[in-house]
Short mmCIF file of C-alpha atoms in Angstrom, two decimals:
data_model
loop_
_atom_site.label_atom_id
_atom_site.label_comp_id
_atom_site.label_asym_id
_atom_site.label_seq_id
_atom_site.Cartn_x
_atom_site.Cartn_y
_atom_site.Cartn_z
CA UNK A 1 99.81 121.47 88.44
CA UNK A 2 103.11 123.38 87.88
CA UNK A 3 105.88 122.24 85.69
CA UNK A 4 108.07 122.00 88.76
CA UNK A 5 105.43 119.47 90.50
CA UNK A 6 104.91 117.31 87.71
CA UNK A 7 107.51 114.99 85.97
CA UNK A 8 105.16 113.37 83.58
CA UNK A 9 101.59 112.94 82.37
CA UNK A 10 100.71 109.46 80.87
CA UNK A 11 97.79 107.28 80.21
CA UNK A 12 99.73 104.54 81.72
CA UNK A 13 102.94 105.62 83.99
CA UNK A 14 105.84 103.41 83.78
CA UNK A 15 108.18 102.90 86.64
CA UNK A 16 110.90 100.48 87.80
CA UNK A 17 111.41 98.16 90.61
CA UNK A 18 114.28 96.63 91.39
CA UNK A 19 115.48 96.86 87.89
CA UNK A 20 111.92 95.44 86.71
CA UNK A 21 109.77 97.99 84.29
CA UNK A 22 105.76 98.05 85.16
CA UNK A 23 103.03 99.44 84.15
CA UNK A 24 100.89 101.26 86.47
CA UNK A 25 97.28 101.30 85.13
CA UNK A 26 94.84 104.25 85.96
CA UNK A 27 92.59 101.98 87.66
CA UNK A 28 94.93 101.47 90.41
CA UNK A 29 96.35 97.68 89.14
CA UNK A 30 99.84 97.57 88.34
CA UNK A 31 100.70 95.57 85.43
CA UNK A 32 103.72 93.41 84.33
CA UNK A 33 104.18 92.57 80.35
CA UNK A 34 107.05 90.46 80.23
CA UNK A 35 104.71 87.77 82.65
CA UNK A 36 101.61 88.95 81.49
CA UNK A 37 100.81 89.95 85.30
CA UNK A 38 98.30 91.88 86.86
CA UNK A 39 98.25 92.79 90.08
CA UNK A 40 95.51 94.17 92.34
CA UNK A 41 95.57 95.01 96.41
CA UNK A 42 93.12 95.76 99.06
CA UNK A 43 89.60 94.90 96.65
CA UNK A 44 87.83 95.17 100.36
CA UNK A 45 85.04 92.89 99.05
CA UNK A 46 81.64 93.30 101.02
CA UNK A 47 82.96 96.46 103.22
CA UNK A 48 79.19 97.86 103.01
CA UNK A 49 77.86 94.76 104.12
CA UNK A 50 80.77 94.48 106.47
CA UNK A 51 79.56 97.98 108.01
CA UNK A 52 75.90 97.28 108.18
CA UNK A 53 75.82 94.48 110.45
CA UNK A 54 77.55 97.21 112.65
CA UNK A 55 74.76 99.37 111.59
CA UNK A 56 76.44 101.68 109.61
CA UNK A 57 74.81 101.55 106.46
CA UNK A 58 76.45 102.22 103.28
CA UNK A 59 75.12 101.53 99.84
CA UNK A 60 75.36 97.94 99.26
CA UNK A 61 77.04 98.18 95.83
CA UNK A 62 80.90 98.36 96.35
CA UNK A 63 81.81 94.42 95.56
CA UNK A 64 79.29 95.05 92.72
CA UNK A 65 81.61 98.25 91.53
CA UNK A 66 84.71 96.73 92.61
CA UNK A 67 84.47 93.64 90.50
CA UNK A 68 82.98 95.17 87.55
CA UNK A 69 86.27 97.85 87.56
CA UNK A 70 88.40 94.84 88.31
CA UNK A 71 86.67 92.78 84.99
CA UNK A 72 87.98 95.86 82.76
CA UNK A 73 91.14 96.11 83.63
CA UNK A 74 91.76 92.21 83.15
CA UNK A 75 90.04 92.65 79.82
CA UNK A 76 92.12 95.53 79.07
CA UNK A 77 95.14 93.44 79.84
CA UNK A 78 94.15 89.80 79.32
CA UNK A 79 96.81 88.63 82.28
CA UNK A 80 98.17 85.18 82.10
CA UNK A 81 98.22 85.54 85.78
CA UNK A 82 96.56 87.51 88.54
CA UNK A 83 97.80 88.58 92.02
CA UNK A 84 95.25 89.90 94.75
CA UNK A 85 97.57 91.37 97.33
CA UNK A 86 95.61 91.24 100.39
CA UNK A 87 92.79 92.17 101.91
CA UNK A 88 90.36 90.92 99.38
CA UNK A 89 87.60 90.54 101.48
CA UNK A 90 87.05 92.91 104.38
CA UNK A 91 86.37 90.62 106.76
CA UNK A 92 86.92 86.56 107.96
CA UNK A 93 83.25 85.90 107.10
CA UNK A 94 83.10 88.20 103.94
CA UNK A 95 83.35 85.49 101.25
CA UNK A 96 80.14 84.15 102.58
CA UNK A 97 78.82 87.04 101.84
CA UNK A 98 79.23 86.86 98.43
CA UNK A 99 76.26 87.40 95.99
CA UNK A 100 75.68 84.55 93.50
CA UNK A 101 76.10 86.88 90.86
CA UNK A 102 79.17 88.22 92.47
CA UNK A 103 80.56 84.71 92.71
CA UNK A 104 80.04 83.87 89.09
CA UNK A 105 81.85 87.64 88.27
CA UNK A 106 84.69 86.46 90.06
CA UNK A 107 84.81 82.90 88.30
CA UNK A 108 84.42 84.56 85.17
CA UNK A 109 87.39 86.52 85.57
CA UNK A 110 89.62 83.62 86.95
CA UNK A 111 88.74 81.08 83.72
CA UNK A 112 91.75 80.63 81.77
CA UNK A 113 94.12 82.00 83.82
CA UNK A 114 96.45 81.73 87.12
CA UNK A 115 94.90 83.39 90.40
CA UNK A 116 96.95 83.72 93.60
CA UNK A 117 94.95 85.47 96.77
CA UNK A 118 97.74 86.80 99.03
CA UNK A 119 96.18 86.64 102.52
CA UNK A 120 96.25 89.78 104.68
CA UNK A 121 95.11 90.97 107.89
CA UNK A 122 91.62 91.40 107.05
CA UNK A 123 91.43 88.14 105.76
CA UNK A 124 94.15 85.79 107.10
CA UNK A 125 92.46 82.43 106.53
CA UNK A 126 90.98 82.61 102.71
CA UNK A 127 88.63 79.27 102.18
CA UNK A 128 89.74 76.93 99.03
CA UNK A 129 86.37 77.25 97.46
CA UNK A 130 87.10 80.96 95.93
CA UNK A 131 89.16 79.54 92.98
CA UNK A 132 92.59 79.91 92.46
CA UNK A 133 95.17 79.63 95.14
CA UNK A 134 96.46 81.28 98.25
CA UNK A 135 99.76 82.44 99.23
CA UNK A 136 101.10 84.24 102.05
CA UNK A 137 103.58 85.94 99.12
CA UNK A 138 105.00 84.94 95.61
CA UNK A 139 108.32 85.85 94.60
CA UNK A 140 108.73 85.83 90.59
CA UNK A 141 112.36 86.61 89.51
CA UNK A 142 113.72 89.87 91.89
CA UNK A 143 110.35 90.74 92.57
CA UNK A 144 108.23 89.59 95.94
CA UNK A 145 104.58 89.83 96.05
CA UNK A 146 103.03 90.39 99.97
CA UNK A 147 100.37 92.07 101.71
CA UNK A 148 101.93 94.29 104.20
CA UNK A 149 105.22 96.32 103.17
CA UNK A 150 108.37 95.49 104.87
CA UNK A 151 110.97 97.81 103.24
CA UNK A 152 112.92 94.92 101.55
CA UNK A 153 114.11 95.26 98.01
CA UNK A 154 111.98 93.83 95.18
CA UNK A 155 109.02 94.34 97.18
CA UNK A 156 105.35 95.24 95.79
CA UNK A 157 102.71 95.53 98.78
CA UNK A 158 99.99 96.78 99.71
CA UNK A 159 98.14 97.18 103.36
CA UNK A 160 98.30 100.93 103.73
CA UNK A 161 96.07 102.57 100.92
CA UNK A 162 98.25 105.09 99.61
CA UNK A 163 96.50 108.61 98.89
CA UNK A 164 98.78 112.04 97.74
CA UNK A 165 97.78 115.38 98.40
CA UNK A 166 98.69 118.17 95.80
CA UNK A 167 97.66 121.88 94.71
CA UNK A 168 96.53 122.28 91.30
CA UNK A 169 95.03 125.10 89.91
CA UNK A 170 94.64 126.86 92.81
CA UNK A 171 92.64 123.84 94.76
CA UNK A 172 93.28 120.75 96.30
CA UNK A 173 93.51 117.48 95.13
CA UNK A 174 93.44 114.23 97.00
CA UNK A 175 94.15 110.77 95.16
CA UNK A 176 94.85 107.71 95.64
CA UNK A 177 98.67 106.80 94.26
CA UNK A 178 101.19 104.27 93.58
CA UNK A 179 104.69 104.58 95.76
CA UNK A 180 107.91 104.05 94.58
CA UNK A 181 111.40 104.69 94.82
CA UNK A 182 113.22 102.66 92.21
CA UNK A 183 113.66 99.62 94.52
CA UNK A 184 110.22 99.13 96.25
CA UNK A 185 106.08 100.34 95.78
CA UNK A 186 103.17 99.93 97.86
CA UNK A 187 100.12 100.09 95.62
CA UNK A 188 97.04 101.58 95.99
CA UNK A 189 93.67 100.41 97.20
CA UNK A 190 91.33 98.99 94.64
CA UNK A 191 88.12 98.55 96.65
CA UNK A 192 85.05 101.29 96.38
CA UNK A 193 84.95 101.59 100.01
CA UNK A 194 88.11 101.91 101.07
CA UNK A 195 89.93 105.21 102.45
CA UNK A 196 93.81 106.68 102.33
CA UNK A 197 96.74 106.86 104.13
CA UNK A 198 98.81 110.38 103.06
CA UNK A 199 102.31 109.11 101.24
CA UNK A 200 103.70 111.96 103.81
CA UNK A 201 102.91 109.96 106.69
CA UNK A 202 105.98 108.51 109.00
CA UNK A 203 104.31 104.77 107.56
CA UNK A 204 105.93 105.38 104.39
CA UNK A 205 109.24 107.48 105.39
CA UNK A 206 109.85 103.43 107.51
CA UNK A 207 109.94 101.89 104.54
CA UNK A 208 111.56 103.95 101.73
CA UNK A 209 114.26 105.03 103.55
CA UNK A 210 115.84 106.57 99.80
CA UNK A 211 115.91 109.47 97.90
CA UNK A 212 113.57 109.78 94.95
CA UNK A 213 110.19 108.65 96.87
CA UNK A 214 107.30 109.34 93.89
CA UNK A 215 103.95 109.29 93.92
CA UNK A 216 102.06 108.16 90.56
CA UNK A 217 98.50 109.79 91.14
CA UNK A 218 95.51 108.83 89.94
CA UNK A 219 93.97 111.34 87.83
CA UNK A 220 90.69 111.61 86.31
CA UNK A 221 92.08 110.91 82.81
CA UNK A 222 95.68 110.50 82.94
CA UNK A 223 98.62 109.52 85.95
CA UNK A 224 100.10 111.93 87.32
CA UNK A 225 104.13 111.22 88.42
CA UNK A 226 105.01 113.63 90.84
CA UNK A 227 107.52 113.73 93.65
CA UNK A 228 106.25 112.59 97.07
CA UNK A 229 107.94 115.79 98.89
CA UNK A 230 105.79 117.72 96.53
CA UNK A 231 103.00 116.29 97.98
CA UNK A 232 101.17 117.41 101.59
#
């Protein structure tokens, strides 16, 4: 990456909302310090399983992957409170699903702490048996918690899977990112499975209607901040 494409390089990458600092976390969870908050979208749980009763079969490991990245990041952090933005579970039925072993993962994580499961379009009606509670969104202070992104200010969503495209080194590179102008950010997917949507496309340009659009890329090692017009 150029000097002129990059405006900064961190293991974390800090950046404001609505006058609120967060952390974003190289494992695609954002994380807030003042509330001890952790905050996770799109997990996609049982997407291979999901797929191969459409017979399309993927390796049946992504909820095992998913909840194993998701256990280190909440260790890394130890949250007082966790927020799955939508789209948990891939599908209405996907819960069922669930391994026993995946089920006690999950229970694991929640013990001791706050859980709120935003509901989203893949999984509008979440059952009460999954621990925690759900929410159709949270506000906390200026900041509102919901699945899909309305534009508003103060508002962290998720729903379209954020991805930036970027030359560096003389190649392509195509990650996942964080959004965010200042005022708003649509996170990234967490889920094994799940796919992109370009931060170039007209989706985003709808609802960050201001200057100053960045993309906080997902490196191998590090974040990467870099300016979403940069990006193709």
């Amino acid at each position: 990456m150029t000097e002129n494409t990059v405006r900064a390089i961190f293991n974390h990458s800090a950046f404001e909302v609505a006058g609120v600092t967060l952390t974003a976390d190289l494992s695609g969870a954002l994380f807030w310090q003042e509330q001890r908050l952790l905050v996770v979208s799109d997990l996609h749980l049982e997407k291979g399983s999901s797929f191969a009763a459409r017979g399309v079969l993927l390796p049946p490991y992504d909820t095992v992957a998913t909840l194993g990245r998701l256990a280190a990041v909440i260790a890394r952090h130890d949250p007082r409170m966790v927020i799955a933005l939508g789209d948990s579970f891939h599908d209405r039925d996907a819960h069922e699903r669930l391994s026993a072993p995946d089920r006690e993962a999950l229970s694991a994580m929640q013990a001791r702490r706050d859980w709120i499961w935003i509901a989203g379009n893949h999984d509008p009606a979440l059952p009460s048996d999954l621990g925690g509670v759900v929410a159709n969104e949270v506000a906390i202070g200026t900041i509102t918690f919901r699945h899909e992104p309305t534009g508003a200010s103060g508002e962290i969503a998720g729903h379209l899977h954020p991805k930036a495209r970027i030359a560096t080194r003389g190649r392509a590179m195509e990650r996942r990112c964080f959004a965010c102008d200042g005022e708003r950010a649509v996170m990234p997917a967490f889920g094994a499975y799940t796919g992109g949507l370009s931060i170039r496309d007209p989706a985003f340009a709808k609802i960050f209607q201001t200057p100053g659009l960045m993309a906080h890329v997902l490196g191998d090692n590090k974040l990467h901040a870099i300016a979403a017009s940069r990006c193709y």
